[in-house]
mmCIF file of C-alpha atoms in Angstrom:
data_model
loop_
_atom_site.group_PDB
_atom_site.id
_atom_site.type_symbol
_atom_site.label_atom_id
_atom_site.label_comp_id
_atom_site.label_asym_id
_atom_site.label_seq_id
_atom_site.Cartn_x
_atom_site.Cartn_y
_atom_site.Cartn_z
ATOM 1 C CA UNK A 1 127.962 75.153 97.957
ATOM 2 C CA UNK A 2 124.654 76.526 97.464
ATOM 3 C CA UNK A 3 123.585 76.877 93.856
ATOM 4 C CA UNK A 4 123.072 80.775 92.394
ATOM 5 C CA UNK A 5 121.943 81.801 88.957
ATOM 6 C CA UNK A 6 121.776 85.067 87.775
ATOM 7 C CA UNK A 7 119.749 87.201 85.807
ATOM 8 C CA UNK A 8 118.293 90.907 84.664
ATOM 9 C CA UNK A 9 121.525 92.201 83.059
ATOM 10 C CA UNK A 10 121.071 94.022 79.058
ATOM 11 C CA UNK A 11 122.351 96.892 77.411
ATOM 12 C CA UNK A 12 120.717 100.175 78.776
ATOM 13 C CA UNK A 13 121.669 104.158 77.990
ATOM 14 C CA UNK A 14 123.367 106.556 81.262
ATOM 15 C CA UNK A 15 121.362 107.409 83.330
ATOM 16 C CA UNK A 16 119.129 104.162 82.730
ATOM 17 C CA UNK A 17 118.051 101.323 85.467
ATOM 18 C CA UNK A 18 118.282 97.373 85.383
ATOM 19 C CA UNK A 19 117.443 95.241 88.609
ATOM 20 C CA UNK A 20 119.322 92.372 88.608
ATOM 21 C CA UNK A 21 118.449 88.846 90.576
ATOM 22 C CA UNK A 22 120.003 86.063 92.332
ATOM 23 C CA UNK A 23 118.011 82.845 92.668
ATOM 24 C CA UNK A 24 120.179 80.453 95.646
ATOM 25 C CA UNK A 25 118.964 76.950 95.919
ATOM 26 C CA UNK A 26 118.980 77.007 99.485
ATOM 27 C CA UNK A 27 119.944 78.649 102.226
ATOM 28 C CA UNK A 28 122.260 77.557 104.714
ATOM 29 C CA UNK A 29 124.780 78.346 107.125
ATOM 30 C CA UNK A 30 127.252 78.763 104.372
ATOM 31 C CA UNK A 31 124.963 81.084 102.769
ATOM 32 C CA UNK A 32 124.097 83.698 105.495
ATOM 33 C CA UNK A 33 125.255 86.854 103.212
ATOM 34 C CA UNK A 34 124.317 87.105 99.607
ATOM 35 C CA UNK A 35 126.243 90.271 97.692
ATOM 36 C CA UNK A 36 127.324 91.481 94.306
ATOM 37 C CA UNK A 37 130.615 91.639 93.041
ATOM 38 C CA UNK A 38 131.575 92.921 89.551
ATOM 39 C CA UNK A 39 134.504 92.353 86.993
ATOM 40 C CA UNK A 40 135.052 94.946 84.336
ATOM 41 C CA UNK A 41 137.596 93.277 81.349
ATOM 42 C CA UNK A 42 141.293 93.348 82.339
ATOM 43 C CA UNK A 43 140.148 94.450 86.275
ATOM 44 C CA UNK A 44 140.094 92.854 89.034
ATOM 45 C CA UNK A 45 137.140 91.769 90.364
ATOM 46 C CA UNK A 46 135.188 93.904 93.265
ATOM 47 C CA UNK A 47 132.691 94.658 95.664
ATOM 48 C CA UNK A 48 129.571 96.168 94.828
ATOM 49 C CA UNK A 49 126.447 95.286 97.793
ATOM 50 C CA UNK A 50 125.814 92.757 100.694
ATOM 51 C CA UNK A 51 122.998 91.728 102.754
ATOM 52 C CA UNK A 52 122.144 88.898 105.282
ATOM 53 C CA UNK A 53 118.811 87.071 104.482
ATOM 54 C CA UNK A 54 117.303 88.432 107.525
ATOM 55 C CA UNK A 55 118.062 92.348 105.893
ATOM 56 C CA UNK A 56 119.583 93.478 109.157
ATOM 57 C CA UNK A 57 123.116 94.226 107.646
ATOM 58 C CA UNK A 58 123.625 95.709 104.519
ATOM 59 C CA UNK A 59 126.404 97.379 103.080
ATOM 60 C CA UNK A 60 127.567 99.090 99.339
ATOM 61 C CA UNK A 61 130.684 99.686 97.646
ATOM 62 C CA UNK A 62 131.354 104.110 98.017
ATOM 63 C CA UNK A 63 130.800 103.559 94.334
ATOM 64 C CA UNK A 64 127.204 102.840 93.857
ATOM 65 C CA UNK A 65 126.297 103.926 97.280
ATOM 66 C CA UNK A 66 122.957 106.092 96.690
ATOM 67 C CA UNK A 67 122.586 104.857 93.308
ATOM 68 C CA UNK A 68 121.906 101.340 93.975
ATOM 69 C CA UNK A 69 119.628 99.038 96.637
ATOM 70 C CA UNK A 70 120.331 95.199 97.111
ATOM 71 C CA UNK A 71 117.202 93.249 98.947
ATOM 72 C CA UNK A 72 115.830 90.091 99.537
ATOM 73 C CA UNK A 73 112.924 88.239 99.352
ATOM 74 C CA UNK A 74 113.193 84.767 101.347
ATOM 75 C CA UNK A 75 110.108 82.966 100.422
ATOM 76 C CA UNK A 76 111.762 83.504 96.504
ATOM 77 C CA UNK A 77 115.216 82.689 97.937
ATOM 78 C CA UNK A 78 116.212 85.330 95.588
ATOM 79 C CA UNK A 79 118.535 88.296 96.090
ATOM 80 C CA UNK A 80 117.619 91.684 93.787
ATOM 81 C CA UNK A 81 120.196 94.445 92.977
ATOM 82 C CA UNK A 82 117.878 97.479 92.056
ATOM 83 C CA UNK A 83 120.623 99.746 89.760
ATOM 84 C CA UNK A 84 119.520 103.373 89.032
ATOM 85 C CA UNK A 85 121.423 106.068 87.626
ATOM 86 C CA UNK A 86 123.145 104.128 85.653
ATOM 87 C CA UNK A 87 126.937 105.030 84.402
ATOM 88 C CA UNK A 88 129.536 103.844 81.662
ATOM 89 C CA UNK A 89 132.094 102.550 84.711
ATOM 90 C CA UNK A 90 129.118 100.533 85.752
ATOM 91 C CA UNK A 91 130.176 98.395 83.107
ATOM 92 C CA UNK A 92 130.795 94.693 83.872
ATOM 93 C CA UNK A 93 129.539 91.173 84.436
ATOM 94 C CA UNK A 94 127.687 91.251 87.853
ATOM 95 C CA UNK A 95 128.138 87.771 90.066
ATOM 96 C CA UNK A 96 126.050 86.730 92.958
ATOM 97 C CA UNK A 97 127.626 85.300 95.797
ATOM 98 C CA UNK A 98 127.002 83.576 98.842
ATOM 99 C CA UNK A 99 128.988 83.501 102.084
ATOM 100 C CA UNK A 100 129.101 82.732 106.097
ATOM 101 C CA UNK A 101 129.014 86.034 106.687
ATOM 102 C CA UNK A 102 128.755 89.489 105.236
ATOM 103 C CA UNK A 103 132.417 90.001 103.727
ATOM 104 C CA UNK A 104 133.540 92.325 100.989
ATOM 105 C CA UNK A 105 136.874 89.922 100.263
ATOM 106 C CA UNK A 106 136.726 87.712 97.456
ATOM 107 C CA UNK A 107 138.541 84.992 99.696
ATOM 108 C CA UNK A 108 135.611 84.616 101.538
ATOM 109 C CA UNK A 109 133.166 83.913 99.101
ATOM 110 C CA UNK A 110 132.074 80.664 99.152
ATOM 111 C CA UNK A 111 129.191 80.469 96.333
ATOM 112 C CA UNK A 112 129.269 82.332 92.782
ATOM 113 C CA UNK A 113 126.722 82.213 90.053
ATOM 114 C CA UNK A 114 127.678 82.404 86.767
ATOM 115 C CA UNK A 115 127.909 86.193 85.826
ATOM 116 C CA UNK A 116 125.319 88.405 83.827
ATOM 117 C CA UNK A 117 126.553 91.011 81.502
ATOM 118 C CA UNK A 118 125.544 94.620 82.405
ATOM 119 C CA UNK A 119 126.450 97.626 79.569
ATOM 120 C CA UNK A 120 126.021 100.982 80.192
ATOM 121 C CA UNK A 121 126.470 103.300 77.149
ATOM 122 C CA UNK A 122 126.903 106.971 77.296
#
């Protein structure tokens, strides 16, 4: 497994913005698709944004669709999560991950950082 560490999350106000990023130590073939997955307290985890290192497929959850943008920048090896609009529900630790493939199923994951706290007050 590749090695991700997160970072960018605070406290910010509705409405706000916070980009969040996702350094990977490598990548390989087990790290084709980086995304974001979030876990609110007592929820399940769940899928927030995907891409593939080349950009060509990217995909959000219908829940931050139009609100947030996930990107890439290769030479960094780093993954961003640009978050606008900002609400309350956002609420939860954000985790990188790394997979084969793009994948919204948890199962598939193969890499997770270690979680940064995002808090959205209204």
């Amino acid at each position: 497994q590749v090695q991700l560490v997160e970072s960018g999350g605070g406290l910010v106000q509705a409405g706000g913005s916070l980009r969040l990023s996702c350094a990977a130590s490598a990548r390989t073939f087990g790290n084709v698709a980086m995304g974001w997955f979030r876990q609110a307290p007592g929820k399940e985890r769940e899928f927030v944004a995907h891409i593939t290192w080349s950009g060509i497929k990217i995909n959000y959850a219908d829940s931050v669709k139009g609100r947030f943008t996930i990107s890439s920048d290769n030479a960094k090896n780093t993954v961003y999560l640009q978050m606008n609009n900002l609400k309350p529900e956002d609420t939860a630790v954000y985790y990188c991950a790394g997979s084969a493939a793009i994948t919204t199923l948890i199962s598939r994951i193969t890499s997770w950082g270690q979680g940064t706290q995002v808090t959205v007050s209204s």
